[in-house]
mmCIF file of C-alpha atoms and ligand atoms in Angstrom:
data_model
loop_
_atom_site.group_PDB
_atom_site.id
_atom_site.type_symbol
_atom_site.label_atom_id
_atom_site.label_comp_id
_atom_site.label_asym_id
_atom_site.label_seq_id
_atom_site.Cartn_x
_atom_site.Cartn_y
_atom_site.Cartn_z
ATOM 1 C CA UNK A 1 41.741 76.723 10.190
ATOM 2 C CA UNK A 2 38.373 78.194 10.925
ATOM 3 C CA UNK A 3 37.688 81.760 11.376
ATOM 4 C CA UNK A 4 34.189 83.578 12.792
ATOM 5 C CA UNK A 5 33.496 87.132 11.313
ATOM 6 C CA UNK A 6 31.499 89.740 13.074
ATOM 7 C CA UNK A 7 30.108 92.226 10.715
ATOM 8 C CA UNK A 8 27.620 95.015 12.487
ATOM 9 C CA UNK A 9 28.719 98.256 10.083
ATOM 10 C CA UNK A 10 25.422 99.480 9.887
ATOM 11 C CA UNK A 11 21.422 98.005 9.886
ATOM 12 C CA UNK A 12 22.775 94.425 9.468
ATOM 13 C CA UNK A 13 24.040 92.260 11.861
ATOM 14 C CA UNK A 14 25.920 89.223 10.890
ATOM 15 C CA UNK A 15 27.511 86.353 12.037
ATOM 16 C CA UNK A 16 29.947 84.202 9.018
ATOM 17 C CA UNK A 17 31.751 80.856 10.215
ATOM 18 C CA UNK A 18 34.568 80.126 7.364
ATOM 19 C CA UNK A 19 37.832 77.565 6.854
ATOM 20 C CA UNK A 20 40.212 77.675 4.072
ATOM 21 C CA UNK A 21 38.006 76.199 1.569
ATOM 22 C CA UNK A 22 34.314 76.901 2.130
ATOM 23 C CA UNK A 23 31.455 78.701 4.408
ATOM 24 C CA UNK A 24 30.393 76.263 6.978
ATOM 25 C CA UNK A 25 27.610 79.538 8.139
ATOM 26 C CA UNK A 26 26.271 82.621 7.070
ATOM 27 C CA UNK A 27 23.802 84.098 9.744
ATOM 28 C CA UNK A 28 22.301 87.552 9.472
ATOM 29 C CA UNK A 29 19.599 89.933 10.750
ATOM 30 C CA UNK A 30 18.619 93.027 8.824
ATOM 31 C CA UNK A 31 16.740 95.665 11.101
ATOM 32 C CA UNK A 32 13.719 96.772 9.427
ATOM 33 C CA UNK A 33 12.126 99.813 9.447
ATOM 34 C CA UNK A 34 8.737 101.861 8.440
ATOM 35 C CA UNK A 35 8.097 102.757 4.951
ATOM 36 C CA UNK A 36 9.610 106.435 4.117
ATOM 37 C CA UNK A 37 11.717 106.100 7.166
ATOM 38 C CA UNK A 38 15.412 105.757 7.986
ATOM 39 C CA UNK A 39 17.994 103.914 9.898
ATOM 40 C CA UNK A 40 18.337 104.831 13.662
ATOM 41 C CA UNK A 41 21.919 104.358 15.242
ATOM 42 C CA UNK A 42 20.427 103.498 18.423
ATOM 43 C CA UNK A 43 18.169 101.590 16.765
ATOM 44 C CA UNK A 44 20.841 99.565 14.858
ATOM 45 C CA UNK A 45 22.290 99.468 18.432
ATOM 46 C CA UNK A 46 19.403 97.828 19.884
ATOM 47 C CA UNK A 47 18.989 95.633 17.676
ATOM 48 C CA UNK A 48 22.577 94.273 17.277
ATOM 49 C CA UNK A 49 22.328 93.876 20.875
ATOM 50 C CA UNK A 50 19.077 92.077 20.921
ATOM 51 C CA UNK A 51 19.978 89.731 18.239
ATOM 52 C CA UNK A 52 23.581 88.537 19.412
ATOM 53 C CA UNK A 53 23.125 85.821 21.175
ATOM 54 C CA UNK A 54 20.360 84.677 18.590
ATOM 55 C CA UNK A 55 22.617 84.803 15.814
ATOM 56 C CA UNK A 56 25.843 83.305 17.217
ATOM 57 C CA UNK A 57 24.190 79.966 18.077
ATOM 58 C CA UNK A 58 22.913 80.052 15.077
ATOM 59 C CA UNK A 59 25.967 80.176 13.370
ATOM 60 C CA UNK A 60 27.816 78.036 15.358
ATOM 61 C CA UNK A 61 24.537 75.050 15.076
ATOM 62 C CA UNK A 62 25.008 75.728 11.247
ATOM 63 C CA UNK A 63 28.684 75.217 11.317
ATOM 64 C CA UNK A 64 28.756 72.228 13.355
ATOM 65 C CA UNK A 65 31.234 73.519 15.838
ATOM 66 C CA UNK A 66 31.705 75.626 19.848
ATOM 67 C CA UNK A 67 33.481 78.702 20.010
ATOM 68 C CA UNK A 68 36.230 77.044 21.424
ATOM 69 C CA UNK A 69 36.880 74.922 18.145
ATOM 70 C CA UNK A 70 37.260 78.159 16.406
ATOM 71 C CA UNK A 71 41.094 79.630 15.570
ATOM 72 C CA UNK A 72 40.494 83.414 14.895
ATOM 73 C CA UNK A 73 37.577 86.264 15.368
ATOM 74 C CA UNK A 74 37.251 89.208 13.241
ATOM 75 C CA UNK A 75 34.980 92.145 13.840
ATOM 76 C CA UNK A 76 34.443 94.714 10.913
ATOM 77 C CA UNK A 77 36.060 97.643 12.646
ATOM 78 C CA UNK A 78 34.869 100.573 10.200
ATOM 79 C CA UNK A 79 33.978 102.701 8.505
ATOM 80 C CA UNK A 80 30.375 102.983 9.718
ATOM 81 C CA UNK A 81 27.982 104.069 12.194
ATOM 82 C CA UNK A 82 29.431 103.484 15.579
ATOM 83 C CA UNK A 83 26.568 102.781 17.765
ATOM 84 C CA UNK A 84 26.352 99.784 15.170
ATOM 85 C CA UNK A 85 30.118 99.083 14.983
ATOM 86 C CA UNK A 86 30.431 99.136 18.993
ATOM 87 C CA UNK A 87 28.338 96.282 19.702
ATOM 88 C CA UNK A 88 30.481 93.857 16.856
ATOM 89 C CA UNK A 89 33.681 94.999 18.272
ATOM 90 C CA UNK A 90 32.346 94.443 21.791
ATOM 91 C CA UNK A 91 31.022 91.004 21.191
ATOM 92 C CA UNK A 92 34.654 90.127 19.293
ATOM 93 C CA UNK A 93 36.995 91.357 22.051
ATOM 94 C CA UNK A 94 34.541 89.410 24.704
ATOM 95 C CA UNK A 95 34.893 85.959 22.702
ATOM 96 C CA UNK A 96 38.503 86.655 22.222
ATOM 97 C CA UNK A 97 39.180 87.249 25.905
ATOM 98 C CA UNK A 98 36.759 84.182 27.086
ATOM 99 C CA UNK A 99 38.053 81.735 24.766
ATOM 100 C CA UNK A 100 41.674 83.108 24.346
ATOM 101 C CA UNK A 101 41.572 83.485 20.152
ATOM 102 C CA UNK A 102 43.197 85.833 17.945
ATOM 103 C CA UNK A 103 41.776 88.663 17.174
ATOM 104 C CA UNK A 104 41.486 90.679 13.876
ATOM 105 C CA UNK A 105 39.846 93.720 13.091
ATOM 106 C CA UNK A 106 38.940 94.195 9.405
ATOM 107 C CA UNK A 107 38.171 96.965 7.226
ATOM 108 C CA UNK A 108 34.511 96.933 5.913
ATOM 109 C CA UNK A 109 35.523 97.867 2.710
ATOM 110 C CA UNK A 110 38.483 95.779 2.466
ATOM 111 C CA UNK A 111 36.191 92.610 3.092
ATOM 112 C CA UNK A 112 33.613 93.539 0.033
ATOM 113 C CA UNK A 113 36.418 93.516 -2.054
ATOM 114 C CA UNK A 114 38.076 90.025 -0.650
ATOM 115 C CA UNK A 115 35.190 87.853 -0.646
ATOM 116 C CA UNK A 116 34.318 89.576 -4.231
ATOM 117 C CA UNK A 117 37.338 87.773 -5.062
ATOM 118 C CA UNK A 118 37.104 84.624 -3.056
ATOM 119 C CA UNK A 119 33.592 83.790 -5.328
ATOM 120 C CA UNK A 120 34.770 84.968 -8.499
ATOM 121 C CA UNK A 121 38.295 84.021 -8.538
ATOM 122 C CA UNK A 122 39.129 87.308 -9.587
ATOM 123 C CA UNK A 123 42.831 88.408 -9.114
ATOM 124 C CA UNK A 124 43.530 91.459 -10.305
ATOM 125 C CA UNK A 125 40.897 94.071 -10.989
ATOM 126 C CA UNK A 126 39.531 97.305 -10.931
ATOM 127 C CA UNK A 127 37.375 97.014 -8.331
ATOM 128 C CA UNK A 128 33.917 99.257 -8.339
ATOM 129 C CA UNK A 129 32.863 99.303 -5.020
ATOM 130 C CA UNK A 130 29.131 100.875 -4.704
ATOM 131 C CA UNK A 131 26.921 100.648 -1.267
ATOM 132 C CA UNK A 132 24.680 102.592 0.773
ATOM 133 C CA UNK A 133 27.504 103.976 2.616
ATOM 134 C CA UNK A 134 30.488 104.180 -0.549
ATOM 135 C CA UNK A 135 30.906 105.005 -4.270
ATOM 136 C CA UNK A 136 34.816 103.960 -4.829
ATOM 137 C CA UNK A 137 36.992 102.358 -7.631
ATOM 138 C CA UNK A 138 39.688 100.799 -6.124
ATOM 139 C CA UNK A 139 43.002 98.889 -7.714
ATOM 140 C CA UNK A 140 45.350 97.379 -5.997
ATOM 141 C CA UNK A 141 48.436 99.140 -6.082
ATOM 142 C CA UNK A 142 51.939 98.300 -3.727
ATOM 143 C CA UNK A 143 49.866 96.359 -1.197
ATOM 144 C CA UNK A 144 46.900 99.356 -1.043
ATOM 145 C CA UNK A 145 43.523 99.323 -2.662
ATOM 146 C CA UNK A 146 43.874 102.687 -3.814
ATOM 147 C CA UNK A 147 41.047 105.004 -4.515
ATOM 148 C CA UNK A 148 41.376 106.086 -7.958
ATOM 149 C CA UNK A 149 37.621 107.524 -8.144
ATOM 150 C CA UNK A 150 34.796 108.311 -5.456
ATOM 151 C CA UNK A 151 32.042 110.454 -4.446
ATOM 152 C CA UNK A 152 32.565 113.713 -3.103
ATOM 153 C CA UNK A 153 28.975 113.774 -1.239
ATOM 154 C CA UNK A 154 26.644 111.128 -1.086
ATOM 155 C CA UNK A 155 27.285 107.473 -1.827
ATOM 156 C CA UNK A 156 24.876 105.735 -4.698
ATOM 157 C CA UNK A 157 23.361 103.896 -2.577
ATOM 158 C CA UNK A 158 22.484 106.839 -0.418
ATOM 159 C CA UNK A 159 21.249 108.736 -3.393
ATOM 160 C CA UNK A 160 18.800 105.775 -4.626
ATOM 161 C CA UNK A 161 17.742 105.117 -1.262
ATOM 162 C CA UNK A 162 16.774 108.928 -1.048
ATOM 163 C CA UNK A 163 14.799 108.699 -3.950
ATOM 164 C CA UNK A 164 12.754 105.743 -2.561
ATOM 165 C CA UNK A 165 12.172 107.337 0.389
ATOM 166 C CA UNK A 166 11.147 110.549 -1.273
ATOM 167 C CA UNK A 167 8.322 107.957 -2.857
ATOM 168 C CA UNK A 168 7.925 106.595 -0.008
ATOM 169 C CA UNK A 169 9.798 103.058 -0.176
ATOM 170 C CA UNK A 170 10.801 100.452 2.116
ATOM 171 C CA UNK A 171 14.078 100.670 2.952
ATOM 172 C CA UNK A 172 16.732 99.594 1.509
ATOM 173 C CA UNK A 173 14.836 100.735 -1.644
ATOM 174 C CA UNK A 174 16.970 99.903 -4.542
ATOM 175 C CA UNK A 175 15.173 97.350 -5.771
ATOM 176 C CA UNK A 176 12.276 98.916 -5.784
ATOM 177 C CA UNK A 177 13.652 101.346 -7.735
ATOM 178 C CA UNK A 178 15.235 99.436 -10.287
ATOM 179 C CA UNK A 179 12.225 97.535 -10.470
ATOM 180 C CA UNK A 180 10.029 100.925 -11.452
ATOM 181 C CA UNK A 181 13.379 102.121 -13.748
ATOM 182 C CA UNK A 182 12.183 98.756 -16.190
ATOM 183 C CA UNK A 183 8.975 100.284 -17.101
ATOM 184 C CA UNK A 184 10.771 103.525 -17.909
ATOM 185 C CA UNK A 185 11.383 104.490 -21.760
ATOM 186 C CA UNK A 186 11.891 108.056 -22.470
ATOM 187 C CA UNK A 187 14.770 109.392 -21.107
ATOM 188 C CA UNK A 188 14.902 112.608 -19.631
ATOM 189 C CA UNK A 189 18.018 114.546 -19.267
ATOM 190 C CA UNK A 190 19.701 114.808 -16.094
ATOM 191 C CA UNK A 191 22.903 116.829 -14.293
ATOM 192 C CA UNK A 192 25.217 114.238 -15.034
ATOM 193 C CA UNK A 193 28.343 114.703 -12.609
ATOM 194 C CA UNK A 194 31.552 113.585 -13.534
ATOM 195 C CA UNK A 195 34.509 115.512 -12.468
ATOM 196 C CA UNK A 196 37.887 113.805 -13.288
ATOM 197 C CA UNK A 197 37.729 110.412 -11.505
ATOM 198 C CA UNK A 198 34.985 111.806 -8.949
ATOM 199 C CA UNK A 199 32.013 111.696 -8.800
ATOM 200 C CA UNK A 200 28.914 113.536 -7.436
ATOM 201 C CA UNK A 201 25.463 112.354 -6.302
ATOM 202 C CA UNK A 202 23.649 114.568 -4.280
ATOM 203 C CA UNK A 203 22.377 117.641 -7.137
ATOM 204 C CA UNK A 204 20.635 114.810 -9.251
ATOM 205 C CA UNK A 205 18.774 113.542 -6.397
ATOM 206 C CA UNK A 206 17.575 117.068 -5.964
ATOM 207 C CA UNK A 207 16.710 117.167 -9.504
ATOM 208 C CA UNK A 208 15.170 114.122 -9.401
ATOM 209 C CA UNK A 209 12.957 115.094 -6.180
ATOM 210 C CA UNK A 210 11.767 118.480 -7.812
ATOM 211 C CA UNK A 211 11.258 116.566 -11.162
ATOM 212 C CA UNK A 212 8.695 113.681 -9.199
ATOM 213 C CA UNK A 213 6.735 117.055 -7.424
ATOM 214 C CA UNK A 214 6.547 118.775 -10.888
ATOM 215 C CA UNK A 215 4.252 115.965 -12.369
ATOM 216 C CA UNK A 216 5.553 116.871 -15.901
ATOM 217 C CA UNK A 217 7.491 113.755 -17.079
ATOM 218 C CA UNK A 218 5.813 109.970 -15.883
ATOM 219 C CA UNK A 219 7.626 108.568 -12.639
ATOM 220 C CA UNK A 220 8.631 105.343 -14.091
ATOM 221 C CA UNK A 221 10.379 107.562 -16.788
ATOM 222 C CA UNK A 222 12.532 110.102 -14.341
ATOM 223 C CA UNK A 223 13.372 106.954 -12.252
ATOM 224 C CA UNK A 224 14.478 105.360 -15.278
ATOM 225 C CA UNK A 225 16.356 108.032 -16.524
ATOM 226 C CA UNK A 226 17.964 108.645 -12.845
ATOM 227 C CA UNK A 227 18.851 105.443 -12.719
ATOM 228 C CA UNK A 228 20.579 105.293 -16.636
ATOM 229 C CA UNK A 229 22.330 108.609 -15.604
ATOM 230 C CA UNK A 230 23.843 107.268 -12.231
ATOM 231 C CA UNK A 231 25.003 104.332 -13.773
ATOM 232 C CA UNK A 232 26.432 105.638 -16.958
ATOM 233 C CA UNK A 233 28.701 108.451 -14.573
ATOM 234 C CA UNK A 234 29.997 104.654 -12.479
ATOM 235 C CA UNK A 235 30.716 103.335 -16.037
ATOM 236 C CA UNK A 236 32.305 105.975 -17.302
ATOM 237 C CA UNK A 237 34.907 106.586 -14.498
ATOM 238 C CA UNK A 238 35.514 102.890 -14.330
ATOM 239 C CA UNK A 239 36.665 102.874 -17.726
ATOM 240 C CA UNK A 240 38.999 105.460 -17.478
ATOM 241 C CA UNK A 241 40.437 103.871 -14.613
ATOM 242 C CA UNK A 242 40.705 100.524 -16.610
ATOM 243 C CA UNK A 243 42.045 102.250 -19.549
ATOM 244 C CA UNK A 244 44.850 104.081 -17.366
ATOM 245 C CA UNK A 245 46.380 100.617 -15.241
ATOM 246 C CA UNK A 246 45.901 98.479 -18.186
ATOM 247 C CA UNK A 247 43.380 96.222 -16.590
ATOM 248 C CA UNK A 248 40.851 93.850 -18.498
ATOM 249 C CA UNK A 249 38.781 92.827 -15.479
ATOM 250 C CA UNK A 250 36.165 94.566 -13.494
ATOM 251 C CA UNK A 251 34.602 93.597 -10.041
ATOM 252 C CA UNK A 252 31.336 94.825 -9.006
ATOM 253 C CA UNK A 253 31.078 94.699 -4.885
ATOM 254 C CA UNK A 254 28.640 96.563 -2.702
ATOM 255 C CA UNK A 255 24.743 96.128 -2.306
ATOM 256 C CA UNK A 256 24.262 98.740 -5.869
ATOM 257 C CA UNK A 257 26.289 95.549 -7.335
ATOM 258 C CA UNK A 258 22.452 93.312 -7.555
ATOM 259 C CA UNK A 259 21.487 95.821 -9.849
ATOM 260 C CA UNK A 260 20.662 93.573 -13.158
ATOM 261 C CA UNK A 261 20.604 97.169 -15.572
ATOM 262 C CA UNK A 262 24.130 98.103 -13.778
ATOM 263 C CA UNK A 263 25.814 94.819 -14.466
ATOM 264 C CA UNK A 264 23.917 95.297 -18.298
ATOM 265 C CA UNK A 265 26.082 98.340 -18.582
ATOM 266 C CA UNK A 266 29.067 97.173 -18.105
ATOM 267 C CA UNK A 267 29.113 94.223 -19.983
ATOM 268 C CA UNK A 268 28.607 96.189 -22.680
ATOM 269 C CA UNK A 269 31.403 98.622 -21.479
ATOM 270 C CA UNK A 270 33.792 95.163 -21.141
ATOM 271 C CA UNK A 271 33.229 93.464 -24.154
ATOM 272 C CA UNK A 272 33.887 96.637 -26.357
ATOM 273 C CA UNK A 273 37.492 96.607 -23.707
ATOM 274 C CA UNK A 274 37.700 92.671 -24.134
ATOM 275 C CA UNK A 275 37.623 92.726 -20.657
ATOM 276 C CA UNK A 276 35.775 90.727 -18.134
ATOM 277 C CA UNK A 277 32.622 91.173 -15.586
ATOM 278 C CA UNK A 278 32.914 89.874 -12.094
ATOM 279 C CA UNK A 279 30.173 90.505 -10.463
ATOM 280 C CA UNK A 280 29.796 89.560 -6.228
ATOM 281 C CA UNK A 281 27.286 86.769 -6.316
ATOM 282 C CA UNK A 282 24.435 88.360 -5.071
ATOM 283 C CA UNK A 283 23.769 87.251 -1.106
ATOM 284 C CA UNK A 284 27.270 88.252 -0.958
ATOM 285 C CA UNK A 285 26.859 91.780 -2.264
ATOM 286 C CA UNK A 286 25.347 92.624 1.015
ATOM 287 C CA UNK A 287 26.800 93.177 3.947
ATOM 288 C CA UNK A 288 27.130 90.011 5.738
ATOM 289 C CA UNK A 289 30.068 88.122 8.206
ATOM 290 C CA UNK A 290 31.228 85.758 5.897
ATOM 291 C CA UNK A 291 33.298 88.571 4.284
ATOM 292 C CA UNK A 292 34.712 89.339 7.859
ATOM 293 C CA UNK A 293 35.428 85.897 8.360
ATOM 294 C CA UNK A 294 37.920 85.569 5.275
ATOM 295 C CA UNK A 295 39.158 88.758 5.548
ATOM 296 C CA UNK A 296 40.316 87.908 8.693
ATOM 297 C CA UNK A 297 41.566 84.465 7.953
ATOM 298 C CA UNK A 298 43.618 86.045 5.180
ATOM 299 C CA UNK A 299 45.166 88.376 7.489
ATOM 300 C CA UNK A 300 45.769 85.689 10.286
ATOM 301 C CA UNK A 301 47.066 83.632 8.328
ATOM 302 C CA UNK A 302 49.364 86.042 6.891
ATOM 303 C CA UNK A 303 50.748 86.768 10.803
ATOM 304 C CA UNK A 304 48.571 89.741 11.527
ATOM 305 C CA UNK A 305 46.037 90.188 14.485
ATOM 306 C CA UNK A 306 45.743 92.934 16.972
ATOM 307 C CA UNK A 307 45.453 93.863 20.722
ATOM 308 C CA UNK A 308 42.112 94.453 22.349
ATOM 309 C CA UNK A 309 43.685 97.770 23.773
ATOM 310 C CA UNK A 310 44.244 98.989 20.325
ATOM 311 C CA UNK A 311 41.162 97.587 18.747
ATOM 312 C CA UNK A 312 38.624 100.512 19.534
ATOM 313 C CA UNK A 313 36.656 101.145 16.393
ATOM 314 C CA UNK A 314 37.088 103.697 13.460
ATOM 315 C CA UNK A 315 34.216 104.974 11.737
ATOM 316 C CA UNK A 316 35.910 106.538 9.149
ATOM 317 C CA UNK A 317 38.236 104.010 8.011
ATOM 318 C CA UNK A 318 39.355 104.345 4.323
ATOM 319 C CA UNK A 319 40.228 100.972 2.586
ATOM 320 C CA UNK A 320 43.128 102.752 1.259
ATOM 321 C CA UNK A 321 44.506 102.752 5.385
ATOM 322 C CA UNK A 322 45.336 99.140 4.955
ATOM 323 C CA UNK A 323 48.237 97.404 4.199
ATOM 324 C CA UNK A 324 47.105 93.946 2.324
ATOM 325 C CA UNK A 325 49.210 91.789 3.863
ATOM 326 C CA UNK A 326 47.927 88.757 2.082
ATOM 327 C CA UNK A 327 48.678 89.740 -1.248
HETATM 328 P P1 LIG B 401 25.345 97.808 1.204
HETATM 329 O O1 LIG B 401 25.556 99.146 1.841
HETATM 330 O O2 LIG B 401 26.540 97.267 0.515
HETATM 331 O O3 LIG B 401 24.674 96.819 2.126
HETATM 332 O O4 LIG B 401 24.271 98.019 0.030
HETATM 333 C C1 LIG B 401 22.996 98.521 0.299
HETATM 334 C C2 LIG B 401 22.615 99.476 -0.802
HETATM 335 O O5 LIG B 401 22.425 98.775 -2.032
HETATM 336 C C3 LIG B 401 21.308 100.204 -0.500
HETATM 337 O O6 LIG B 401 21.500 101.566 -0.745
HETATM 338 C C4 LIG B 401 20.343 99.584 -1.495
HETATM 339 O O7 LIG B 401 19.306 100.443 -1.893
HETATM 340 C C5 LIG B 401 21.250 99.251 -2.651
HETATM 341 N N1 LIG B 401 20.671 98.219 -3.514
HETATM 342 C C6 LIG B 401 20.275 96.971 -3.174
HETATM 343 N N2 LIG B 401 19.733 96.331 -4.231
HETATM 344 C C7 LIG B 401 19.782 97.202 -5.264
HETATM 345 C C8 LIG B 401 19.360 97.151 -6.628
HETATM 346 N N3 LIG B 401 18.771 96.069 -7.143
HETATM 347 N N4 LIG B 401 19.570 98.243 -7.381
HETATM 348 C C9 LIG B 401 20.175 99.347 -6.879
HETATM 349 N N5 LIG B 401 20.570 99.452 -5.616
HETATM 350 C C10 LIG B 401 20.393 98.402 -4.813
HETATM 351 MG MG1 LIG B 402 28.572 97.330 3.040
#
């Protein structure tokens, strides 16, 4: 059975051929934009737009196969920016009319988590889901990833990225700034913002900000020391959570998940638990279509697909709005 995922959340388009067993493609385009700047939505819209038709061939050259050889599409439905999410789900519904195939819509969210899984052979973990766009830990509880912990403003992601932009960064700046947090030592203290299993981002980045314009502490120290902070409040939450459902295994989704001094931090939190570290190999952290293209195999296969009359996107769409079928 071969499935083709469309995933166009946000700045990335891309295009993921899958069967059962392995990826036969994994096409993307990221749009780019100036230093210090951010993301457009009619930019992203543009772009998504431009790059289609690029992109599909592409996928399907890589694969080996035509549309018509393929036995279900999946668009990543939400949560996200529409202008981004419209042209996926417009693209999906067209292919799925043209060539008569199934159609799934998947859950952005959902999709980290499942192809987290599908490379790590986890089964059964608290999942720490941290992106530009979400800051979530997530178990799987009566067929729901429930949200045991998340942001109440800003996702991580966000908050690093506002940082690099603040110094004037390419976006998405997280390297970067993990990069500058290695040559950090002395740590200086920070609001640290941990309130039951939420969390908050958005008063340390305005610490951090007025910290940088001060000029009293070195840069790479505050960054380092923002960064520590961020990632001890992710840590700390996460091990409640394990503590509470009896879990011993922890899965690190999301683009934040690449962070080498993150995964550092909770190996150390595991092996004090006895637990283990699954971390989302790296290409897959980001966004991509792969992860739309098993997501919706999984669900296919599992009976599930949906009407293009009721597949109109939903940019707010909690992962906790899904029933996981496939599990
Ligand atoms: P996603 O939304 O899942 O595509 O993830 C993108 C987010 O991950 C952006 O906010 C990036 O800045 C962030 N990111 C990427 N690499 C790193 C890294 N090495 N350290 C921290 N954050 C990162
Ligand atoms: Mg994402």
């Amino acid at each position: 059975m071969i499935s083709l995922g469309i995933e166009s959340t946000a700045h990335t388009l891309g295009i993921g051929i899958v069967n059962e067993k392995e990826i036969l493609a994994d096409v993307r385009d990221t749009l780019k934009t100036e230093k210090g700047k951010g993301y457009l939505p009619r930019e992203m819209f543009n772009h998504h737009l431009e790059k289609f038709n690029e992109l599909l061939f592409k996928a399907l050259d890589e694969a080996k196969i035509d549309l018509k050889d393929i036995d279900v599409i999946g668009f990543s439905r939400g949560m996200g920016i529409p202008n981004a999410l419209r042209v996926g789900a417009f693209f999906a519904r067209y292919i799925s009319l043209t060539f008569n195939k199934p159609l799934v819509d998947v859950n952005h969210g959902v999709a980290h988590i499942e192809i987290g899984k599908w490379l790590t052979n986890s089964k059964d973990p608290i999942i720490v889901y941290l992106s530009g766009g979400n800051t979530q830990i997530i178990s799987l509880v009566n067929k729901r990833y429930r949200i045991l912990g998340e942001t109440e403003d800003i996702a991580i992601g966000n908050a690093i990225d506002e940082v690099a932009r603040f110094l004037n960064f390419e976006m998405p700046g997280g390297p970067k700034i993990e990069e500058l947090a290695k040559k950090g030592k002395k740590y200086v203290e920070m609001p640290y913002s941990v309130k039951g299993m939420n969390l908050s981002f958005s008063g340390i980045v305005t610490y951090v900000k007025k910290l940088i314009k001060e000029g009293k502490y070195g840069l790479e120290d505050i960054i380092f020391s923002f960064q520590e902070t961020i990632f001890s409040m992710i840590v700390e939450v996460s091990e409640r959570a394990m503590a509470m459902l009896e879990k011993n295994e922890v899965l690190l989704v999301g683009g934040v998940a690449a962070n080498k001094r993150l995964q550092e931090m909770f190996e150390i939190m595991c092996k004090d638990r006895n637990a283990e570290l699954k971390v989302v190999p790296q290409k897959y952290a980001a966004d991509n279509g792969v992860m739309i293209a098993i997501n919706a195999l999984l669900a296919y296969k599992h009976g599930y697909s949906i009407n293009i009359e009721n597949s109109s996107i939903k940019r707010n769409w909690r992962v906790d709005e899904v029933e996981i079928i496939w599990i």
